[in-house]
Amino acid sequence: MKITDIRFALLEVPLKTPFKTALRTVNEIKDIIVIVETDSGHIGYGEAPATAAITGDTLGSIVETIKSEMKPRLIGRDISNLNEITEIIQGSIMKNYNAKAAVEIAIYDLFAQLYGAPLYKILGGGEPTLSTDITISIDYIDKMVEDSLKAVELGFDILKVKVGKDIGLDMDRVRAIDAAVKGKALIRLDANQGWTAKGAVNALRSLEDSGIILELVEQPVRAEDLDGMKYITERVVTPVMADESSFGPREVIELIKMRAADIINIKLMKAGGISKAIKIADIAATYGVECMIGCMLESSISVSAAAHVAVAKSNIITKVDLDGPSLCQYDPVVCGVKFNNSEITISDSPGLGIKSVKNLQFLDV
Ligand code: MG
């Protein structure tokens, strides 16, 4: 099974409700789909969104990076040489993690197809079901309470609540949501870098004192402020999770050694693909640090890949935040992973099991 071509398409899917964080508002998923073709007729699919504010990647940079830096080195390579191929991808250019992730996802899809097994089995196996949380976008309090109650009605028992704009108002948000869903759902808070270290300690301690138990608080301060992360982690009972502060294996080792977070959020786009995500999970497991698997605004192609990794590494990836597909108005992808609100189930179809992708707009590059 040799690589014969790499093609690109745009996939746009409208969201059910606007996705709002402390940093941005988004109305649709708009991702680059990477299609890797082989001489055996097998096709591998990959996907990456633009996350300029987090990784620096844009839709244009993803396509250009793959086209000029990876494609020429990959054409003709045999899929059975997985380690060689991932090294080529990782060594092709500095950073550009989303581009690397998109290509790796397609390569791993093909590698598992080569052996006729679903990807999670090739990665070591596991129980092929996961339960995900859902994001509650930052908004007026009444709207956030309403969205939370709707999510609970749909069967979600963990809510990932976006905060991080005004810490006083954020605490009012948390209190109102907690009062509405107490006993029915756990709350994860994601501050998306919006707080100060001292403000976070103050606010979290006051929540703790009033008996509100958060499952965790994610990225309370700026990505590069590891001292701030450490300051909070040392002073609150609520577990602190690093998201934007943790990219690849090196940063994760530094975070863990500094004790700057209790939990690591692994995303394929930050890590630069599946090979690196596996490394991070193994490093975290070595130190006994739990992980979450997360996603950006992605559709079922790359989120499926993340689900396969989560199943295979469920010894240490104990928390799942893969709500991308359930935020979409419809799922354009027919694949081996079923996203049914909080339930994620992986079938036995080979690779990622992608049968078709609707609405692909092929790019002539
Ligand atoms: Mg986050």
mmCIF file of C-alpha atoms and ligand atoms in Angstrom:
data_model
loop_
_atom_site.group_PDB
_atom_site.id
_atom_site.type_symbol
_atom_site.label_atom_id
_atom_site.label_comp_id
_atom_site.label_asym_id
_atom_site.label_seq_id
_atom_site.Cartn_x
_atom_site.Cartn_y
_atom_site.Cartn_z
ATOM 1 C CA MET A 1 0.000 0.000 0.000
ATOM 2 C CA LYS A 2 1.947 3.006 -1.325
ATOM 3 C CA ILE A 3 0.956 6.667 -1.180
ATOM 4 C CA THR A 4 0.109 7.969 -4.653
ATOM 5 C CA ASP A 5 -1.486 11.375 -3.973
ATOM 6 C CA ILE A 6 -2.574 13.792 -1.258
ATOM 7 C CA ARG A 7 -5.615 15.957 -1.980
ATOM 8 C CA PHE A 8 -7.349 18.712 -0.050
ATOM 9 C CA ALA A 9 -10.963 19.735 0.518
ATOM 10 C CA LEU A 10 -12.854 22.208 2.650
ATOM 11 C CA LEU A 11 -15.636 20.996 4.921
ATOM 12 C CA GLU A 12 -18.140 23.472 6.339
ATOM 13 C CA VAL A 13 -20.797 22.446 8.857
ATOM 14 C CA PRO A 14 -23.055 24.922 10.695
ATOM 15 C CA LEU A 15 -23.212 24.641 14.495
ATOM 16 C CA LYS A 16 -26.480 24.217 16.420
ATOM 17 C CA THR A 17 -25.654 27.244 18.572
ATOM 18 C CA PRO A 18 -22.748 29.712 18.340
ATOM 19 C CA PHE A 19 -19.638 28.435 20.169
ATOM 20 C CA LYS A 20 -18.487 31.198 22.526
ATOM 21 C CA THR A 21 -15.356 31.258 24.664
ATOM 22 C CA ALA A 22 -13.446 34.060 26.394
ATOM 23 C CA LEU A 23 -11.442 34.358 23.154
ATOM 24 C CA ARG A 24 -13.904 34.006 20.252
ATOM 25 C CA THR A 25 -17.352 33.282 18.821
ATOM 26 C CA VAL A 26 -17.744 30.733 16.019
ATOM 27 C CA ASN A 27 -20.863 29.785 14.041
ATOM 28 C CA GLU A 28 -19.611 26.902 11.919
ATOM 29 C CA ILE A 29 -16.948 24.283 11.631
ATOM 30 C CA LYS A 30 -14.698 25.101 8.681
ATOM 31 C CA ASP A 31 -11.914 22.553 8.410
ATOM 32 C CA ILE A 32 -9.372 21.288 5.911
ATOM 33 C CA ILE A 33 -9.866 17.633 4.988
ATOM 34 C CA VAL A 34 -6.766 15.765 3.837
ATOM 35 C CA ILE A 35 -7.315 12.802 1.544
ATOM 36 C CA VAL A 36 -4.384 10.406 1.159
ATOM 37 C CA GLU A 37 -4.712 8.056 -1.821
ATOM 38 C CA THR A 38 -2.834 4.785 -2.307
ATOM 39 C CA ASP A 39 -2.035 2.356 -5.127
ATOM 40 C CA SER A 40 -4.297 -0.270 -3.529
ATOM 41 C CA GLY A 41 -7.346 2.003 -3.774
ATOM 42 C CA HIS A 42 -7.513 2.533 0.001
ATOM 43 C CA ILE A 43 -8.118 6.128 1.074
ATOM 44 C CA GLY A 44 -7.066 7.714 4.355
ATOM 45 C CA TYR A 45 -8.827 10.758 5.759
ATOM 46 C CA GLY A 46 -7.421 13.473 7.989
ATOM 47 C CA GLU A 47 -8.764 16.781 9.220
ATOM 48 C CA ALA A 48 -7.595 20.017 10.799
ATOM 49 C CA PRO A 49 -9.282 23.255 11.793
ATOM 50 C CA ALA A 50 -7.669 26.707 11.825
ATOM 51 C CA THR A 51 -6.652 27.568 15.385
ATOM 52 C CA ALA A 52 -4.605 30.717 14.786
ATOM 53 C CA ALA A 53 -4.941 31.959 18.380
ATOM 54 C CA ILE A 54 -3.764 28.667 19.878
ATOM 55 C CA THR A 55 -1.309 26.914 17.538
ATOM 56 C CA GLY A 56 -0.792 29.601 14.871
ATOM 57 C CA ASP A 57 -2.245 27.446 12.089
ATOM 58 C CA THR A 58 -4.665 28.861 9.519
ATOM 59 C CA LEU A 59 -6.576 26.997 6.789
ATOM 60 C CA GLY A 60 -4.148 28.399 4.202
ATOM 61 C CA SER A 61 -1.035 27.498 6.200
ATOM 62 C CA ILE A 62 -2.289 23.946 6.759
ATOM 63 C CA VAL A 63 -2.740 23.323 3.021
ATOM 64 C CA GLU A 64 0.510 25.044 2.008
ATOM 65 C CA THR A 65 2.557 23.227 4.658
ATOM 66 C CA ILE A 66 1.275 19.809 3.657
ATOM 67 C CA LYS A 67 1.521 20.531 -0.056
ATOM 68 C CA SER A 68 5.043 21.949 -0.111
ATOM 69 C CA GLU A 69 6.771 20.386 2.923
ATOM 70 C CA MET A 70 5.164 16.962 3.405
ATOM 71 C CA LYS A 71 3.580 15.730 0.197
ATOM 72 C CA PRO A 72 6.827 15.566 -1.861
ATOM 73 C CA ARG A 73 8.473 13.510 0.918
ATOM 74 C CA LEU A 74 5.502 11.161 1.328
ATOM 75 C CA ILE A 75 4.546 10.200 -2.233
ATOM 76 C CA GLY A 76 5.703 6.647 -2.947
ATOM 77 C CA ARG A 77 6.133 5.719 0.761
ATOM 78 C CA ASP A 78 4.776 2.387 1.908
ATOM 79 C CA ILE A 79 2.104 2.710 4.593
ATOM 80 C CA SER A 80 3.531 -0.319 6.431
ATOM 81 C CA ASN A 81 6.502 1.869 7.468
ATOM 82 C CA LEU A 82 4.433 3.856 9.945
ATOM 83 C CA ASN A 83 7.259 5.006 12.222
ATOM 84 C CA GLU A 84 9.358 6.189 9.287
ATOM 85 C CA ILE A 85 6.397 8.123 7.877
ATOM 86 C CA THR A 86 5.508 9.823 11.184
ATOM 87 C CA GLU A 87 9.158 10.850 11.581
ATOM 88 C CA ILE A 88 9.083 12.393 8.115
ATOM 89 C CA ILE A 89 5.893 14.286 8.981
ATOM 90 C CA GLN A 90 7.236 15.500 12.330
ATOM 91 C CA GLY A 91 10.611 16.496 10.861
ATOM 92 C CA SER A 92 9.240 18.213 7.769
ATOM 93 C CA ILE A 93 8.818 21.658 9.348
ATOM 94 C CA MET A 94 8.898 23.440 12.719
ATOM 95 C CA LYS A 95 5.579 23.729 14.596
ATOM 96 C CA ASN A 96 2.562 23.664 12.173
ATOM 97 C CA TYR A 97 0.964 21.135 14.500
ATOM 98 C CA ASN A 98 -2.482 21.109 12.883
ATOM 99 C CA ALA A 99 -1.005 20.261 9.478
ATOM 100 C CA LYS A 100 1.045 17.440 11.020
ATOM 101 C CA ALA A 101 -2.010 16.145 12.886
ATOM 102 C CA ALA A 102 -4.193 16.123 9.763
ATOM 103 C CA VAL A 103 -1.683 14.068 7.767
ATOM 104 C CA GLU A 104 -0.921 11.693 10.645
ATOM 105 C CA ILE A 105 -4.635 10.981 11.120
ATOM 106 C CA ALA A 106 -4.930 9.940 7.462
ATOM 107 C CA ILE A 107 -1.759 7.828 7.681
ATOM 108 C CA TYR A 108 -2.910 6.012 10.836
ATOM 109 C CA ASP A 109 -6.315 5.472 9.176
ATOM 110 C CA LEU A 110 -4.521 3.725 6.290
ATOM 111 C CA PHE A 111 -2.131 1.801 8.560
ATOM 112 C CA ALA A 112 -5.066 0.258 10.429
ATOM 113 C CA GLN A 113 -6.886 -0.433 7.135
ATOM 114 C CA LEU A 114 -3.767 -2.252 5.942
ATOM 115 C CA TYR A 115 -4.225 -4.753 8.768
ATOM 116 C CA GLY A 116 -8.023 -4.797 8.507
ATOM 117 C CA ALA A 117 -8.633 -3.633 12.088
ATOM 118 C CA PRO A 118 -10.128 -0.549 13.720
ATOM 119 C CA LEU A 119 -7.422 1.930 14.729
ATOM 120 C CA TYR A 120 -7.916 1.524 18.491
ATOM 121 C CA LYS A 121 -7.092 -2.185 18.194
ATOM 122 C CA ILE A 122 -3.895 -1.425 16.266
ATOM 123 C CA LEU A 123 -3.010 1.043 19.060
ATOM 124 C CA GLY A 124 -3.421 -1.650 21.696
ATOM 125 C CA GLY A 125 -7.147 -2.288 22.067
ATOM 126 C CA GLY A 126 -9.638 -1.321 24.744
ATOM 127 C CA GLU A 127 -13.344 -1.012 25.467
ATOM 128 C CA PRO A 128 -14.727 0.819 22.398
ATOM 129 C CA THR A 129 -17.198 3.100 24.174
ATOM 130 C CA LEU A 130 -16.630 6.548 25.656
ATOM 131 C CA SER A 131 -18.764 9.115 27.386
ATOM 132 C CA THR A 132 -18.141 12.765 26.495
ATOM 133 C CA ASP A 133 -19.069 16.034 28.144
ATOM 134 C CA ILE A 134 -20.626 18.933 26.226
ATOM 135 C CA THR A 135 -19.539 22.565 26.039
ATOM 136 C CA ILE A 136 -21.786 25.234 27.517
ATOM 137 C CA SER A 137 -20.773 28.451 25.758
ATOM 138 C CA ILE A 138 -20.149 31.635 27.717
ATOM 139 C CA ASP A 139 -23.249 33.826 27.651
ATOM 140 C CA TYR A 140 -25.833 35.582 29.825
ATOM 141 C CA ILE A 141 -26.487 33.591 32.982
ATOM 142 C CA ASP A 142 -30.070 32.672 32.059
ATOM 143 C CA LYS A 143 -28.958 31.386 28.646
ATOM 144 C CA MET A 144 -26.156 29.294 30.187
ATOM 145 C CA VAL A 145 -28.561 27.783 32.738
ATOM 146 C CA GLU A 146 -31.050 27.017 29.950
ATOM 147 C CA ASP A 147 -28.316 25.397 27.791
ATOM 148 C CA SER A 148 -27.120 23.371 30.796
ATOM 149 C CA LEU A 149 -30.607 22.057 31.556
ATOM 150 C CA LYS A 150 -31.093 21.132 27.878
ATOM 151 C CA ALA A 151 -27.805 19.212 27.898
ATOM 152 C CA VAL A 152 -28.800 17.305 31.047
ATOM 153 C CA GLU A 153 -32.106 16.430 29.386
ATOM 154 C CA LEU A 154 -30.154 15.007 26.416
ATOM 155 C CA GLY A 155 -28.300 12.730 28.830
ATOM 156 C CA PHE A 156 -25.033 14.608 29.371
ATOM 157 C CA ASP A 157 -23.839 14.205 32.942
ATOM 158 C CA ILE A 158 -20.721 16.350 32.601
ATOM 159 C CA LEU A 159 -20.880 19.970 31.453
ATOM 160 C CA LYS A 160 -17.817 21.864 30.284
ATOM 161 C CA VAL A 161 -18.740 25.410 31.194
ATOM 162 C CA LYS A 162 -16.890 28.205 29.415
ATOM 163 C CA VAL A 163 -15.962 31.182 31.618
ATOM 164 C CA GLY A 164 -13.025 33.574 31.772
ATOM 165 C CA LYS A 165 -14.390 37.009 30.915
ATOM 166 C CA ASP A 166 -15.110 38.689 34.266
ATOM 167 C CA ILE A 167 -14.282 36.554 37.251
ATOM 168 C CA GLY A 168 -17.033 38.024 39.481
ATOM 169 C CA LEU A 169 -19.684 37.366 36.865
ATOM 170 C CA ASP A 170 -18.111 33.959 36.171
ATOM 171 C CA MET A 171 -18.718 32.956 39.796
ATOM 172 C CA ASP A 172 -22.374 34.018 39.480
ATOM 173 C CA ARG A 173 -22.567 31.857 36.319
ATOM 174 C CA VAL A 174 -21.134 28.846 38.144
ATOM 175 C CA ARG A 175 -23.415 29.259 41.163
ATOM 176 C CA ALA A 176 -26.516 29.518 38.969
ATOM 177 C CA ILE A 177 -25.603 26.490 36.831
ATOM 178 C CA ASP A 178 -24.609 24.451 39.876
ATOM 179 C CA ALA A 179 -27.947 25.225 41.542
ATOM 180 C CA ALA A 180 -29.803 24.148 38.383
ATOM 181 C CA VAL A 181 -27.976 20.868 37.727
ATOM 182 C CA LYS A 182 -26.816 19.788 41.201
ATOM 183 C CA GLY A 183 -26.979 16.016 41.580
ATOM 184 C CA LYS A 184 -27.589 15.575 37.843
ATOM 185 C CA ALA A 185 -24.341 16.749 36.247
ATOM 186 C CA LEU A 186 -20.713 17.458 37.136
ATOM 187 C CA ILE A 187 -19.226 20.812 36.174
ATOM 188 C CA ARG A 188 -15.856 21.277 34.475
ATOM 189 C CA LEU A 189 -14.847 24.943 34.165
ATOM 190 C CA ASP A 190 -12.783 26.167 31.222
ATOM 191 C CA ALA A 191 -11.473 29.715 31.764
ATOM 192 C CA ASN A 192 -9.573 29.771 28.449
ATOM 193 C CA GLN A 193 -6.699 31.851 29.930
ATOM 194 C CA GLY A 194 -9.077 34.580 31.102
ATOM 195 C CA TRP A 195 -8.173 34.955 34.787
ATOM 196 C CA THR A 196 -5.242 36.104 36.899
ATOM 197 C CA ALA A 197 -3.571 33.645 39.247
ATOM 198 C CA LYS A 198 -4.579 35.501 42.428
ATOM 199 C CA GLY A 199 -8.116 36.076 41.159
ATOM 200 C CA ALA A 200 -8.468 32.385 40.330
ATOM 201 C CA VAL A 201 -7.312 31.251 43.782
ATOM 202 C CA ASN A 202 -9.703 33.675 45.454
ATOM 203 C CA ALA A 203 -12.673 32.688 43.310
ATOM 204 C CA LEU A 204 -12.058 28.929 43.453
ATOM 205 C CA ARG A 205 -11.563 28.995 47.232
ATOM 206 C CA SER A 206 -14.822 30.859 47.705
ATOM 207 C CA LEU A 207 -16.625 28.252 45.552
ATOM 208 C CA GLU A 208 -14.975 25.469 47.552
ATOM 209 C CA ASP A 209 -15.982 27.153 50.839
ATOM 210 C CA SER A 210 -19.596 27.394 49.707
ATOM 211 C CA GLY A 211 -19.661 23.639 48.991
ATOM 212 C CA ILE A 212 -19.650 23.813 45.185
ATOM 213 C CA ILE A 213 -17.554 20.945 43.894
ATOM 214 C CA LEU A 214 -16.046 21.405 40.441
ATOM 215 C CA GLU A 215 -14.614 18.370 38.714
ATOM 216 C CA LEU A 216 -11.724 20.539 37.486
ATOM 217 C CA VAL A 217 -10.743 23.989 36.293
ATOM 218 C CA GLU A 218 -9.057 24.280 32.917
ATOM 219 C CA GLN A 219 -6.408 26.794 31.881
ATOM 220 C CA PRO A 220 -7.248 29.577 34.348
ATOM 221 C CA VAL A 221 -4.325 31.811 33.270
ATOM 222 C CA ARG A 222 -2.366 32.634 30.108
ATOM 223 C CA ALA A 223 -0.766 29.743 28.252
ATOM 224 C CA GLU A 224 2.838 30.844 28.869
ATOM 225 C CA ASP A 225 2.253 31.620 32.568
ATOM 226 C CA LEU A 226 3.375 28.298 34.020
ATOM 227 C CA ASP A 227 4.270 30.004 37.309
ATOM 228 C CA GLY A 228 0.673 31.219 37.522
ATOM 229 C CA MET A 229 -0.626 27.704 36.821
ATOM 230 C CA LYS A 230 1.642 26.359 39.567
ATOM 231 C CA TYR A 231 0.564 29.093 41.979
ATOM 232 C CA ILE A 232 -3.105 28.096 41.551
ATOM 233 C CA THR A 233 -2.450 24.342 41.580
ATOM 234 C CA GLU A 234 -0.665 24.669 44.933
ATOM 235 C CA ARG A 235 -3.434 26.683 46.537
ATOM 236 C CA VAL A 236 -6.791 25.179 45.562
ATOM 237 C CA VAL A 237 -8.353 21.762 46.152
ATOM 238 C CA THR A 238 -10.066 21.786 42.727
ATOM 239 C CA PRO A 239 -7.864 19.930 40.213
ATOM 240 C CA VAL A 240 -6.224 22.276 37.689
ATOM 241 C CA MET A 241 -5.913 21.157 34.069
ATOM 242 C CA ALA A 242 -3.471 22.536 31.506
ATOM 243 C CA ASP A 243 -4.841 23.025 27.994
ATOM 244 C CA GLU A 244 -3.205 25.894 26.070
ATOM 245 C CA SER A 245 -0.114 25.559 28.338
ATOM 246 C CA SER A 246 0.533 22.031 27.127
ATOM 247 C CA PHE A 247 1.395 21.189 23.542
ATOM 248 C CA GLY A 248 3.827 18.371 22.833
ATOM 249 C CA PRO A 249 5.689 15.843 24.980
ATOM 250 C CA ARG A 250 8.430 18.317 26.019
ATOM 251 C CA GLU A 251 5.994 20.879 27.445
ATOM 252 C CA VAL A 252 4.125 18.119 29.229
ATOM 253 C CA ILE A 253 7.303 16.889 30.929
ATOM 254 C CA GLU A 254 8.063 20.462 32.037
ATOM 255 C CA LEU A 255 4.513 21.000 33.346
ATOM 256 C CA ILE A 256 4.539 17.747 35.275
ATOM 257 C CA LYS A 257 8.010 18.335 36.748
ATOM 258 C CA MET A 258 7.014 21.859 37.812
ATOM 259 C CA ARG A 259 3.772 20.498 39.252
ATOM 260 C CA ALA A 260 2.044 23.306 37.348
ATOM 261 C CA ALA A 261 -1.109 21.254 36.708
ATOM 262 C CA ASP A 262 -2.888 18.172 38.024
ATOM 263 C CA ILE A 263 -4.322 17.052 34.674
ATOM 264 C CA ILE A 264 -3.158 17.384 31.048
ATOM 265 C CA ASN A 265 -5.561 18.063 28.186
ATOM 266 C CA ILE A 266 -4.306 16.210 25.096
ATOM 267 C CA LYS A 267 -5.546 17.413 21.707
ATOM 268 C CA LEU A 268 -4.308 15.986 18.430
ATOM 269 C CA MET A 269 -4.005 19.510 17.014
ATOM 270 C CA LYS A 270 -1.779 20.782 19.833
ATOM 271 C CA ALA A 271 0.309 17.616 20.002
ATOM 272 C CA GLY A 272 0.902 17.488 16.227
ATOM 273 C CA GLY A 273 -0.853 14.176 15.648
ATOM 274 C CA ILE A 274 -1.453 10.681 16.941
ATOM 275 C CA SER A 275 2.194 9.642 17.432
ATOM 276 C CA LYS A 276 2.784 12.604 19.750
ATOM 277 C CA ALA A 277 -0.539 12.210 21.566
ATOM 278 C CA ILE A 278 0.448 8.623 22.380
ATOM 279 C CA LYS A 279 3.838 9.811 23.646
ATOM 280 C CA ILE A 280 2.137 12.373 25.896
ATOM 281 C CA ALA A 281 -0.262 9.766 27.296
ATOM 282 C CA ASP A 282 2.660 7.419 28.011
ATOM 283 C CA ILE A 283 4.685 10.181 29.697
ATOM 284 C CA ALA A 284 1.678 11.168 31.821
ATOM 285 C CA ALA A 285 1.104 7.513 32.729
ATOM 286 C CA THR A 286 4.747 7.187 33.776
ATOM 287 C CA TYR A 287 4.237 10.051 36.227
ATOM 288 C CA GLY A 288 0.702 8.963 37.176
ATOM 289 C CA VAL A 289 -0.849 12.196 35.881
ATOM 290 C CA GLU A 290 -4.367 11.852 34.475
ATOM 291 C CA CYS A 291 -5.256 13.164 31.030
ATOM 292 C CA MET A 292 -8.286 14.441 29.198
ATOM 293 C CA ILE A 293 -8.654 14.000 25.460
ATOM 294 C CA GLY A 294 -10.084 17.111 23.858
ATOM 295 C CA CYS A 295 -10.717 18.551 20.415
ATOM 296 C CA MET A 296 -10.964 21.896 18.714
ATOM 297 C CA LEU A 297 -14.014 22.692 16.565
ATOM 298 C CA GLU A 298 -13.654 19.528 14.512
ATOM 299 C CA SER A 299 -15.994 17.141 12.727
ATOM 300 C CA SER A 300 -16.203 13.363 13.038
ATOM 301 C CA ILE A 301 -13.034 12.633 11.034
ATOM 302 C CA SER A 302 -10.400 13.989 13.419
ATOM 303 C CA VAL A 303 -12.621 13.546 16.474
ATOM 304 C CA SER A 304 -12.946 9.848 15.555
ATOM 305 C CA ALA A 305 -9.174 9.602 15.538
ATOM 306 C CA ALA A 306 -9.087 11.171 19.010
ATOM 307 C CA ALA A 307 -11.725 8.674 20.194
ATOM 308 C CA HIS A 308 -9.604 5.739 18.978
ATOM 309 C CA VAL A 309 -6.581 7.134 20.866
ATOM 310 C CA ALA A 310 -8.690 7.657 24.006
ATOM 311 C CA VAL A 311 -9.933 4.057 23.962
ATOM 312 C CA ALA A 312 -6.430 2.641 23.445
ATOM 313 C CA LYS A 313 -4.971 4.848 26.210
ATOM 314 C CA SER A 314 -7.917 4.698 28.612
ATOM 315 C CA ASN A 315 -5.533 3.665 31.389
ATOM 316 C CA ILE A 316 -4.518 7.339 31.693
ATOM 317 C CA ILE A 317 -6.986 9.260 29.460
ATOM 318 C CA THR A 318 -9.823 9.180 31.961
ATOM 319 C CA LYS A 319 -11.706 12.280 30.824
ATOM 320 C CA VAL A 320 -13.286 12.808 27.421
ATOM 321 C CA ASP A 321 -14.165 16.151 25.860
ATOM 322 C CA LEU A 322 -15.009 15.183 22.288
ATOM 323 C CA ASP A 323 -18.197 17.151 21.672
ATOM 324 C CA GLY A 324 -17.272 18.568 18.234
ATOM 325 C CA PRO A 325 -19.642 16.324 16.244
ATOM 326 C CA SER A 326 -22.561 16.804 18.645
ATOM 327 C CA LEU A 327 -22.273 20.601 18.366
ATOM 328 C CA CYS A 328 -22.920 20.365 14.595
ATOM 329 C CA GLN A 329 -26.358 20.682 13.001
ATOM 330 C CA TYR A 330 -25.698 17.431 11.118
ATOM 331 C CA ASP A 331 -22.876 14.933 10.709
ATOM 332 C CA PRO A 332 -21.513 14.987 7.133
ATOM 333 C CA VAL A 333 -19.309 11.963 7.837
ATOM 334 C CA VAL A 334 -20.316 8.312 7.723
ATOM 335 C CA CYS A 335 -17.648 6.599 9.755
ATOM 336 C CA GLY A 336 -16.915 3.834 12.233
ATOM 337 C CA VAL A 337 -17.487 6.053 15.254
ATOM 338 C CA LYS A 338 -21.023 6.888 16.291
ATOM 339 C CA PHE A 339 -21.567 10.140 18.134
ATOM 340 C CA ASN A 340 -24.898 9.997 19.914
ATOM 341 C CA ASN A 341 -24.971 12.934 22.339
ATOM 342 C CA SER A 342 -22.804 11.837 25.282
ATOM 343 C CA GLU A 343 -22.251 8.303 23.950
ATOM 344 C CA ILE A 344 -19.384 7.551 21.605
ATOM 345 C CA THR A 345 -19.211 4.030 20.194
ATOM 346 C CA ILE A 346 -16.554 2.640 17.873
ATOM 347 C CA SER A 347 -17.474 -0.099 15.391
ATOM 348 C CA ASP A 348 -15.230 -2.847 14.082
ATOM 349 C CA SER A 349 -14.686 -1.305 10.629
ATOM 350 C CA PRO A 350 -11.029 -1.028 9.613
ATOM 351 C CA GLY A 351 -9.105 2.203 10.230
ATOM 352 C CA LEU A 352 -11.377 5.109 11.085
ATOM 353 C CA GLY A 353 -14.086 3.360 9.086
ATOM 354 C CA ILE A 354 -14.864 6.418 6.960
ATOM 355 C CA LYS A 355 -17.315 5.432 4.216
ATOM 356 C CA SER A 356 -18.254 8.863 2.893
ATOM 357 C CA VAL A 357 -17.982 12.573 3.590
ATOM 358 C CA LYS A 358 -20.765 14.785 2.331
ATOM 359 C CA ASN A 359 -20.333 18.394 1.139
ATOM 360 C CA LEU A 360 -16.603 18.201 0.492
ATOM 361 C CA GLN A 361 -15.434 21.193 -1.550
ATOM 362 C CA PHE A 362 -12.258 19.963 -3.250
ATOM 363 C CA LEU A 363 -9.468 22.530 -3.412
ATOM 364 C CA ASP A 364 -7.577 22.859 -6.642
ATOM 365 C CA VAL A 365 -4.042 23.285 -5.268
HETATM 366 MG MG MG B 1 -9.800 24.425 26.821
#
